[in-house]
XYZ file of C-alpha atoms in Angstrom:
662
model
C 61.105 37.327 -4.811
C 63.511 36.711 -1.973
C 62.885 33.620 0.209
C 64.590 34.089 3.572
C 63.359 31.340 5.910
C 62.609 27.655 5.717
C 58.981 28.364 6.628
C 58.599 30.606 3.626
C 60.211 27.953 1.464
C 57.731 25.337 2.660
C 54.827 27.703 2.040
C 56.061 28.529 -1.454
C 56.440 24.835 -2.362
C 52.904 24.109 -1.085
C 51.445 26.924 -3.176
C 53.246 25.767 -6.312
C 52.103 22.147 -5.850
C 48.539 23.271 -5.286
C 48.616 25.343 -8.457
C 50.047 22.449 -10.497
C 47.506 19.917 -9.178
C 44.548 22.201 -9.821
C 45.514 23.304 -13.325
C 43.199 20.772 -14.985
C 40.246 21.716 -12.785
C 40.863 25.411 -12.597
C 38.279 26.299 -15.217
C 35.668 23.959 -13.717
C 36.312 25.326 -10.221
C 35.946 28.889 -11.440
C 32.765 28.038 -13.316
C 31.261 26.293 -10.280
C 31.948 29.334 -8.114
C 30.826 31.951 -10.632
C 27.587 30.422 -11.953
C 24.178 30.503 -10.256
C 21.546 27.780 -10.382
C 19.355 29.358 -13.047
C 17.782 26.084 -14.209
C 16.019 23.092 -12.748
C 18.282 20.088 -12.935
C 16.489 16.744 -12.666
C 18.338 13.563 -13.415
C 16.936 11.014 -15.793
C 15.422 8.008 -13.980
C 17.968 5.769 -15.705
C 20.718 7.656 -13.855
C 19.230 6.835 -10.476
C 19.773 3.709 -8.428
C 18.353 0.626 -10.104
C 16.997 -2.294 -8.098
C 16.165 -5.821 -9.168
C 12.464 -6.672 -9.332
C 11.705 -10.312 -8.467
C 10.607 -12.209 -11.540
C 7.414 -14.216 -11.339
C 4.673 -15.532 -13.652
C 1.573 -13.569 -14.473
C -0.981 -13.600 -11.621
C -4.479 -14.991 -12.086
C -7.242 -12.840 -13.589
C -10.874 -13.363 -14.593
C -9.627 -14.476 -18.019
C -7.082 -16.833 -16.470
C -8.553 -17.952 -13.174
C -5.928 -20.643 -12.502
C -8.387 -22.346 -10.164
C -7.104 -25.720 -11.313
C -3.636 -25.351 -9.792
C -2.664 -27.251 -6.673
C -3.877 -25.872 -3.380
C -2.200 -25.448 -0.035
C -4.037 -25.147 3.239
C -3.504 -21.940 5.210
C -4.918 -21.569 8.687
C -5.551 -18.181 10.222
C -2.792 -18.814 12.775
C -0.323 -19.429 9.933
C -1.483 -16.337 8.051
C -0.904 -14.135 11.105
C 2.520 -15.675 11.715
C 3.580 -15.162 8.092
C 2.459 -11.527 8.269
C 4.397 -10.955 11.500
C 7.505 -12.597 10.048
C 7.299 -10.287 7.002
C 6.605 -7.121 9.005
C 9.926 -5.325 8.533
C 7.696 -2.630 7.069
C 4.279 -2.912 8.715
C 1.342 -3.109 6.304
C -2.321 -2.292 6.883
C -5.365 -3.447 4.938
C -7.179 -0.954 2.738
C -10.131 -2.374 0.831
C -8.883 -5.024 -1.590
C -5.248 -4.035 -1.185
C -2.696 -3.378 1.534
C -0.273 -0.502 1.923
C 2.483 0.571 4.236
C 1.577 2.085 7.572
C 4.737 4.189 7.547
C 6.126 2.215 10.496
C 9.054 -0.188 10.507
C 10.708 -2.416 13.075
C 13.613 0.068 13.230
C 11.641 3.191 14.230
C 11.867 2.672 17.986
C 15.629 2.033 17.867
C 16.131 5.131 15.719
C 14.214 7.287 18.186
C 16.040 5.677 21.112
C 19.358 7.177 19.934
C 18.086 10.625 20.968
C 18.447 9.668 24.634
C 22.227 9.331 24.313
C 22.322 12.431 22.124
C 20.798 14.448 24.965
C 23.045 12.753 27.516
C 25.988 13.971 25.446
C 25.487 17.423 26.978
C 27.050 16.028 30.183
C 30.021 14.374 28.483
C 33.487 15.789 29.318
C 34.764 18.198 26.684
C 38.472 17.943 25.793
C 40.297 20.769 24.029
C 43.901 20.673 22.763
C 45.045 23.502 20.468
C 48.588 23.754 19.105
C 49.687 26.894 17.285
C 53.005 27.671 15.581
C 53.521 31.287 14.535
C 56.151 33.482 12.980
C 55.960 37.230 12.536
C 58.536 39.608 11.048
C 57.455 43.248 10.852
C 59.810 45.618 8.979
C 60.666 49.022 10.538
C 62.621 51.997 9.126
C 65.189 53.970 11.125
C 67.968 56.497 10.376
C 71.347 55.202 9.264
C 73.748 56.157 12.103
C 76.581 56.523 9.610
C 74.638 58.772 7.258
C 71.766 60.793 8.736
C 70.417 61.465 5.265
C 69.767 57.758 4.697
C 67.423 55.226 6.350
C 67.687 51.535 6.965
C 64.885 48.946 6.994
C 65.248 46.169 9.474
C 62.858 44.023 11.452
C 62.559 41.642 14.341
C 61.597 38.043 13.680
C 59.417 36.441 16.337
C 58.809 32.710 16.377
C 56.320 31.261 18.781
C 54.504 28.142 19.879
C 51.249 28.063 21.853
C 49.522 25.204 23.650
C 45.947 25.500 24.893
C 44.648 22.470 26.799
C 41.227 22.345 28.423
C 38.943 19.776 30.041
C 35.437 20.700 31.147
C 32.269 18.922 32.197
C 28.718 19.975 32.923
C 26.906 18.320 35.833
C 23.207 17.712 36.481
C 23.013 20.855 38.637
C 23.899 22.892 35.559
C 27.352 23.835 36.818
C 30.478 23.549 34.656
C 33.886 22.634 36.077
C 36.957 23.264 33.916
C 40.697 22.594 34.009
C 42.901 24.620 31.663
C 46.608 24.706 30.826
C 48.120 27.388 28.592
C 51.742 27.660 27.489
C 53.358 30.163 25.103
C 56.987 30.114 23.928
C 58.561 33.039 22.004
C 61.979 33.567 20.441
C 62.990 36.981 19.057
C 65.843 37.531 16.563
C 68.029 39.493 16.333
C 68.735 41.269 19.579
C 69.528 40.736 23.199
C 66.653 40.388 25.652
C 66.242 39.455 29.298
C 64.724 36.099 28.388
C 65.053 34.709 24.906
C 63.384 32.322 24.330
C 60.662 33.026 26.885
C 57.999 30.546 28.055
C 54.854 31.638 29.859
C 52.497 29.050 31.386
C 49.286 29.100 33.376
C 47.220 26.360 34.983
C 43.715 27.249 36.119
C 40.705 25.661 37.764
C 37.280 27.237 37.337
C 33.681 26.504 38.192
C 30.524 28.238 37.038
C 27.217 27.460 38.734
C 23.870 28.866 37.539
C 21.780 29.938 40.519
C 18.487 30.679 38.757
C 18.204 30.042 35.031
C 19.740 26.705 34.062
C 20.041 25.504 37.668
C 18.572 22.319 39.101
C 18.563 18.636 38.281
C 15.014 18.701 36.950
C 15.644 21.412 34.387
C 18.862 19.828 33.158
C 17.398 16.330 32.896
C 14.328 17.489 30.966
C 15.847 16.934 27.485
C 16.745 13.342 28.451
C 13.282 12.688 29.858
C 11.698 14.104 26.692
C 13.851 11.801 24.579
C 12.708 8.821 26.640
C 9.077 9.846 26.215
C 9.616 10.147 22.455
C 10.996 6.597 22.444
C 7.888 5.373 24.266
C 5.651 7.233 21.833
C 7.479 5.673 18.917
C 6.992 2.209 20.418
C 3.251 2.636 20.945
C 2.829 4.086 17.449
C 4.614 1.030 16.126
C 2.513 -1.274 18.317
C -0.656 0.354 17.000
C 0.415 -0.361 13.423
C 1.173 -4.010 14.292
C -2.285 -4.283 15.854
C -3.799 -3.002 12.616
C -1.679 -5.532 10.730
C -3.062 -8.461 12.752
C -6.603 -7.137 12.447
C -6.129 -6.660 8.709
C -4.929 -10.245 8.273
C -7.992 -11.545 10.120
C -10.302 -9.314 8.095
C -8.727 -10.300 4.771
C -8.914 -13.978 5.758
C -12.630 -13.932 6.580
C -13.421 -11.811 3.533
C -11.782 -14.459 1.364
C -13.874 -17.184 3.009
C -17.025 -15.136 2.442
C -16.068 -14.465 -1.183
C -15.457 -18.166 -1.859
C -18.841 -19.039 -0.350
C -20.509 -16.413 -2.516
C -18.689 -17.836 -5.549
C -20.106 -21.283 -4.810
C -23.635 -19.859 -4.613
C -23.217 -18.073 -7.969
C -21.868 -21.257 -9.544
C -25.010 -23.087 -8.434
C -27.178 -20.364 -9.914
C -25.372 -20.569 -13.259
C -25.572 -24.333 -13.234
C -29.315 -24.448 -12.610
C -29.953 -21.599 -15.071
C -27.959 -23.460 -17.734
C -30.055 -26.547 -17.076
C -33.266 -24.542 -17.443
C -32.038 -22.847 -20.626
C -31.028 -26.117 -22.275
C -34.374 -27.640 -21.330
C -36.284 -24.681 -22.709
C -34.211 -24.713 -25.898
C -34.982 -28.402 -26.437
C -38.685 -27.782 -25.939
C -38.676 -24.903 -28.417
C -36.942 -27.056 -31.001
C -39.748 -29.632 -30.760
C -42.447 -26.914 -30.532
C -43.313 -27.874 -26.964
C -42.698 -24.326 -25.633
C -42.830 -20.792 -26.954
C -39.933 -18.484 -27.636
C -40.838 -16.312 -24.634
C -39.948 -19.063 -22.178
C -36.592 -19.473 -23.892
C -35.893 -15.724 -23.817
C -36.763 -15.560 -20.134
C -34.389 -18.391 -19.191
C -31.639 -16.922 -21.387
C -31.862 -13.542 -19.638
C -31.672 -15.275 -16.259
C -28.675 -17.313 -17.400
C -26.756 -14.276 -18.670
C -27.484 -12.361 -15.465
C -26.192 -15.278 -13.407
C -23.073 -15.506 -15.562
C -22.425 -11.799 -15.018
C -22.857 -12.258 -11.276
C -20.525 -15.249 -11.402
C -17.880 -13.143 -13.155
C -18.127 -10.526 -10.404
C -17.818 -13.233 -7.748
C -14.768 -14.753 -9.447
C -13.124 -11.344 -9.617
C -13.979 -10.736 -5.964
C -12.313 -14.017 -4.943
C -9.170 -13.031 -6.870
C -9.158 -9.575 -5.289
C -9.616 -10.954 -1.775
C -6.957 -13.572 -2.453
C -4.576 -10.830 -3.572
C -5.392 -8.673 -0.536
C -4.558 -11.563 1.806
C -1.286 -12.282 0.002
C -0.398 -8.590 0.042
C -0.950 -7.989 3.733
C 0.935 -11.127 4.821
C 3.875 -10.144 2.603
C 3.675 -12.734 -0.189
C 3.999 -12.020 -3.950
C 0.858 -11.695 -6.134
C 1.553 -14.959 -7.941
C 1.379 -18.246 -6.064
C 2.249 -21.626 -7.489
C -0.185 -23.216 -5.027
C -3.519 -21.564 -4.430
C -4.067 -20.592 -0.815
C -7.103 -22.234 0.739
C -8.369 -20.988 4.121
C -9.094 -23.875 6.481
C -9.987 -22.138 9.769
C -13.695 -22.246 10.656
C -15.521 -19.159 11.851
C -16.863 -18.627 15.337
C -20.662 -18.985 15.292
C -21.511 -18.251 18.922
C -22.512 -14.968 20.505
C -19.900 -13.366 22.756
C -21.074 -11.487 25.803
C -19.422 -8.066 26.160
C -18.945 -6.303 29.516
C -19.292 -2.627 28.597
C -17.591 -1.229 31.702
C -14.753 -3.724 31.452
C -13.880 -2.908 27.836
C -13.967 0.840 28.602
C -11.506 0.431 31.450
C -9.360 -1.918 29.387
C -9.282 0.431 26.399
C -8.190 3.507 28.360
C -5.269 1.488 29.756
C -4.254 -0.498 26.662
C -5.111 1.495 23.519
C -1.847 2.783 21.994
C -3.415 6.046 20.799
C -4.738 6.845 24.297
C -1.357 5.970 25.784
C 0.305 8.285 23.277
C -1.983 11.163 24.316
C -1.014 10.504 27.945
C 2.668 10.555 26.993
C 2.167 13.851 25.185
C 0.796 15.322 28.417
C 3.790 13.951 30.326
C 6.098 15.607 27.809
C 4.145 18.862 28.165
C 4.730 18.834 31.920
C 8.463 18.417 31.344
C 8.504 21.279 28.845
C 6.562 23.424 31.310
C 9.251 22.810 33.919
C 11.896 23.822 31.407
C 9.933 26.907 30.333
C 9.579 27.975 33.981
C 13.317 27.674 34.397
C 14.086 29.619 31.231
C 11.785 32.432 32.350
C 14.169 33.197 35.261
C 16.992 35.781 35.157
C 20.536 34.607 34.503
C 22.394 34.548 37.821
C 25.692 32.652 37.898
C 28.310 32.192 40.550
C 31.869 31.919 39.179
C 35.169 30.941 40.789
C 38.692 30.831 39.324
C 42.116 29.912 40.639
C 45.233 30.128 38.419
C 48.917 29.247 38.795
C 51.264 31.355 36.630
C 54.806 30.491 35.621
C 57.649 31.993 33.616
C 60.754 30.318 32.201
C 63.431 31.382 29.761
C 67.061 31.656 28.717
C 69.123 34.624 29.893
C 71.889 36.240 27.769
C 74.430 34.161 29.661
C 72.811 31.083 28.062
C 71.525 29.592 31.301
C 67.806 28.983 31.959
C 65.811 30.356 34.863
C 62.249 29.675 35.990
C 59.805 30.833 38.608
C 59.077 28.605 41.551
C 55.790 26.730 41.681
C 53.083 28.688 43.446
C 54.972 31.994 43.483
C 52.465 33.739 41.218
C 48.763 32.973 41.552
C 45.453 34.533 40.539
C 41.991 33.962 41.954
C 38.593 35.445 41.458
C 35.078 35.051 42.772
C 32.042 36.633 41.267
C 28.312 36.689 40.791
C 27.101 37.564 37.305
C 23.579 38.771 36.667
C 21.876 39.451 33.378
C 18.242 39.635 32.350
C 16.251 41.092 29.455
C 13.974 43.680 31.018
C 10.506 42.166 31.110
C 11.595 38.701 29.934
C 8.972 39.109 27.223
C 10.093 36.234 24.982
C 10.670 33.631 27.691
C 7.459 34.434 29.538
C 5.520 34.250 26.279
C 7.011 30.779 25.771
C 5.890 29.887 29.296
C 2.319 31.010 28.559
C 2.441 29.056 25.312
C 3.403 25.885 27.127
C 0.634 26.399 29.683
C -1.861 26.710 26.848
C -0.428 23.653 25.107
C -1.122 21.612 28.247
C -4.748 22.772 28.192
C -4.981 21.866 24.515
C -3.443 18.415 24.924
C -5.681 17.706 27.936
C -8.649 18.514 25.714
C -7.228 16.174 23.059
C -6.996 13.393 25.663
C -10.610 13.995 26.681
C -11.618 13.891 23.034
C -9.620 10.699 22.566
C -11.524 9.058 25.428
C -14.788 10.347 23.980
C -13.949 8.949 20.552
C -12.736 5.683 22.114
C -16.119 5.125 23.740
C -17.926 5.811 20.475
C -15.696 3.327 18.659
C -16.373 0.737 21.352
C -20.103 1.425 21.147
C -19.953 1.079 17.358
C -18.177 -2.269 17.648
C -20.682 -3.423 20.251
C -23.626 -2.474 18.028
C -21.998 -4.089 15.008
C -21.319 -7.306 16.876
C -24.900 -7.716 17.964
C -26.198 -6.594 14.559
C -24.015 -8.992 12.566
C -24.787 -11.940 14.812
C -28.508 -11.146 14.676
C -28.239 -10.909 10.880
C -26.468 -14.248 10.846
C -29.326 -15.824 12.807
C -31.912 -14.150 10.550
C -30.163 -15.303 7.395
C -30.090 -18.796 8.837
C -33.867 -18.526 9.103
C -34.039 -17.095 5.571
C -31.986 -20.003 4.344
C -34.317 -22.506 5.979
C -37.318 -20.707 4.508
C -35.647 -20.675 1.077
C -34.967 -24.389 1.460
C -38.627 -25.034 2.257
C -39.724 -22.810 -0.622
C -37.480 -24.737 -2.992
C -39.003 -28.037 -1.881
C -42.536 -26.727 -2.318
C -41.877 -25.332 -5.775
C -40.312 -28.604 -6.795
C -43.446 -30.445 -5.726
C -45.558 -28.155 -7.894
C -43.114 -28.545 -10.763
C -43.356 -32.321 -10.375
C -47.095 -32.213 -10.939
C -46.621 -30.127 -14.096
C -48.547 -27.135 -12.769
C -45.534 -24.840 -12.655
C -42.803 -23.732 -15.058
C -39.208 -24.474 -14.126
C -38.396 -20.750 -13.981
C -40.209 -20.551 -10.637
C -38.081 -23.404 -9.322
C -35.042 -21.591 -10.641
C -36.007 -18.437 -8.742
C -36.363 -20.524 -5.607
C -32.827 -21.832 -6.134
C -31.639 -18.231 -6.586
C -33.232 -17.204 -3.302
C -31.620 -20.169 -1.570
C -28.178 -19.334 -3.020
C -28.472 -15.670 -2.021
C -29.431 -16.720 1.504
C -26.322 -18.926 1.718
C -24.113 -16.055 0.532
C -25.706 -13.565 2.958
C -25.376 -16.008 5.846
C -21.639 -16.459 5.176
C -21.113 -12.731 4.713
C -22.837 -11.830 8.003
C -20.825 -14.450 9.913
C -17.602 -13.168 8.328
C -18.540 -9.630 9.405
C -19.205 -10.891 12.914
C -15.810 -12.595 13.188
C -14.071 -9.560 11.692
C -15.808 -7.282 14.178
C -14.571 -9.449 17.049
C -10.998 -8.767 15.913
C -11.831 -5.084 15.480
C -13.166 -4.921 19.033
C -9.895 -6.386 20.296
C -8.091 -3.670 18.361
C -10.357 -0.987 19.818
C -9.503 -2.187 23.321
C -5.795 -2.431 22.450
C -5.536 -6.101 23.372
C -5.448 -7.918 20.024
C -1.730 -8.636 20.304
C -2.031 -9.904 23.867
C -5.009 -12.101 22.994
C -3.003 -13.647 20.146
C 0.128 -14.073 22.273
C 2.224 -11.606 20.256
C 5.090 -9.944 22.119
C 8.019 -7.824 20.960
C 11.649 -8.810 21.271
C 14.677 -6.591 20.802
C 17.405 -7.288 18.273
C 20.801 -5.676 18.851
C 23.829 -4.771 16.767
C 27.415 -3.752 17.466
C 28.553 -0.188 16.862
C 31.244 2.231 17.945
C 31.099 3.055 21.666
C 31.956 6.276 23.547
C 35.490 5.019 24.239
C 36.326 5.370 20.552
C 37.081 3.345 17.472
C 40.106 1.661 19.022
C 38.030 0.194 21.863
C 35.693 -2.772 21.542
C 32.245 -2.146 20.087
C 29.119 -2.282 22.206
C 25.642 -3.637 21.437
C 22.776 -1.234 20.907
C 19.061 -1.611 20.020
C 18.624 -2.518 16.360
C 14.999 -3.464 15.796
C 11.816 -4.347 17.609
C 10.303 -7.420 15.984
C 6.978 -9.050 16.842
C 7.055 -12.671 17.883
C 4.939 -15.451 16.409
C 1.365 -15.754 17.663
C -0.038 -18.618 19.665
C -2.572 -21.046 18.229
C -5.564 -18.848 18.922
C -7.752 -20.537 16.307
C -8.633 -24.221 16.123
C -6.766 -26.214 13.451
C -8.611 -27.814 10.548
C -7.898 -29.885 7.447
C -10.656 -28.766 5.082
C -11.596 -25.454 3.432
C -13.314 -22.949 5.701
C -16.338 -22.567 3.427
C -17.095 -26.267 3.774
C -18.190 -25.613 7.351
C -21.313 -24.131 5.778
C -23.953 -26.455 4.383
C -23.184 -25.806 0.725
C -24.487 -29.027 -0.792
C -26.103 -28.633 -4.202
C -29.855 -28.870 -3.499
C -30.516 -30.918 -6.632
C -27.594 -33.286 -6.065
C -28.488 -33.713 -2.410
C -32.080 -34.691 -3.208
C -30.898 -37.171 -5.789
C -28.895 -39.002 -3.139
C -31.681 -39.114 -0.513
C -34.299 -41.794 -0.204
C -37.376 -41.251 -2.317
C -39.623 -41.697 0.695
C -38.043 -38.961 2.712
C -39.495 -35.435 2.706
C -38.280 -33.388 -0.201
C -36.830 -36.393 -2.026
C -37.706 -35.288 -5.551
C -35.883 -35.830 -8.788
C -36.132 -33.317 -11.597
C -35.526 -36.186 -14.019
C -38.742 -37.922 -13.001
C -41.572 -38.149 -15.506
C -42.849 -34.625 -15.211
C -45.148 -33.820 -18.132
C -45.139 -30.401 -19.719
C -48.317 -28.894 -21.067
C -49.044 -29.888 -24.647
C -48.471 -27.282 -27.352
C -51.204 -26.722 -29.898
C -49.216 -28.273 -32.744
C -48.155 -31.427 -30.869
C -49.871 -34.765 -30.895
C -49.239 -35.267 -27.179
C -47.101 -34.130 -24.262
C -43.388 -34.847 -24.357
C -41.972 -36.996 -21.654
C -38.931 -36.061 -19.655
C -37.004 -38.893 -21.268
C -37.639 -37.380 -24.700
C -36.504 -33.968 -23.539
C -33.438 -35.334 -21.741
C -32.276 -37.047 -24.917
C -32.111 -33.626 -26.547
C -30.046 -32.143 -23.704
C -26.269 -32.406 -23.201
C -25.191 -34.467 -20.174
C -25.376 -32.489 -16.939
C -22.072 -31.614 -15.288
C -21.439 -32.762 -11.760
C -21.283 -30.027 -9.125
C -19.029 -29.540 -6.154
C -20.198 -31.216 -2.955
C -19.575 -29.808 0.529
C -20.382 -30.873 4.100
C -23.944 -30.660 5.316
C -23.606 -28.644 8.502
C -21.637 -25.799 10.076
C -19.076 -27.104 12.552
C -18.796 -25.365 15.870
C -15.054 -25.199 15.870
C -13.533 -23.060 18.562
C -14.318 -21.113 21.681
C -12.912 -17.878 23.020
């Protein structure tokens, strides 16, 4: 192999180095190119990215209630603020758990970048191409000294080309361009008029669409659509934050209701245990039959089973609240709700909430934005359904420069050689079938999305009506259960009076206590549903964030700007975080369930004056009926000596505090 020029030498060295460097990977490279993917390749989970899981103790369960740990008071205002502070990924409540809504604080900023992406279509475009070439084509010709022989010779041409261009599209759709081209050639061997020879050309051109692609509206449509997408992303995110706040309120009141129900079940177990121990003592002294003991034992076991369910429900509701506010499942201090519930009826203006919802609900706003985007796409589709008609203009300055055989350089004078052209270009697919079909499609999409908006308003009204019915139903139930509770209280007093005279078995008194405990639980549950429905109504009208004083603030971060990496960075949207809420709910310093009258009926009567109505003591001398094999009736003192000492019960306040007003 004969190497004649330095360029060939450089090329040969590069090829040799490449071959040497790739010797070790040659077989792998060949295998990668030759083989097909004939198998499924799934990496082992241990090969994937590993993340650290926060370590924490085992959470509480029904076998390890951990109710004896220290408590910390948590108001509803604090719970909402903690949830908003931990809302990098927005969570929503689902039953006794919480899951991600699929929205994050970064979604709006991510979507916002599309606006500048679409604006990039109007950025100036710079083009600089440099090309070095060499060509040497061999040719055969007859040897002048011997006609029977031929010689092979060739001309070597070395060249350099520069292609510079700068163009920009404007809002009218037109494109202005500036171009500079220069080519230099040197030919060896031989004598030529100019060697080397340099050709240059500088041109200005402008192309303006007159039909398709023309107009500010059509060219701004992609930017407007990107802005609408950013707005849609924001309102989708706002909707998820609204559900987060509503979920925190719902989980909070459900926990209060569950703790009240737990107290009622504890009272049932306590009184059933008392009855069972009393019946067992009477059976041991043959003062009662085995049937009475079996009946009290069944009641006791049923109450214990109900208590277990209530304990599990408290743990589940506790976990749901911790989950939705972004705290771990284990807590060193048990969270105790301290915000009282609203116990007053709220008057609802039906027309006002309908008008408010159609203006504020994020899902209705999103449907309106979809229609706005459809109108923009219709404008674009109308433009694309036009023929292509462009006006073009070009003006070019040509130049020539080179070296003559006498070794001096000559060049053409500026402006001696010019080109210009004007033209109108027209092109159109006959029928414009595709573009006009797209236009019809967009017209139909507008009809469809208008129907979706109408359906959204229809569904909105039904949701508002459902919330209105629920509000009045739950508050009416709360009032009815208050009446049931009073009736159960009266029934308990009456049955105690009969038990005091010895004309009634204690099981009837126990059933009266059960009815009273169930009434307390139902009263708390209905009031919790009422307060939860108030928050749900605010969500249905799209005003729950405004009513709680929650606003969004923009965080920014520095990134590379259009001027390049060497210029200073600029700040761009980074996230959209919710602020802390205002103190919407009245503060308190005692558990929320204590705002119900949850005093143990037996303990309360023991502390009242004996002369007051209902002041009866189950430890008074109530005589049981004499058994056939007994010499006389047993006194209560004799029975009490056979019983273990009674455990003290929890004591709560005696009335529901009217705590806060809307």
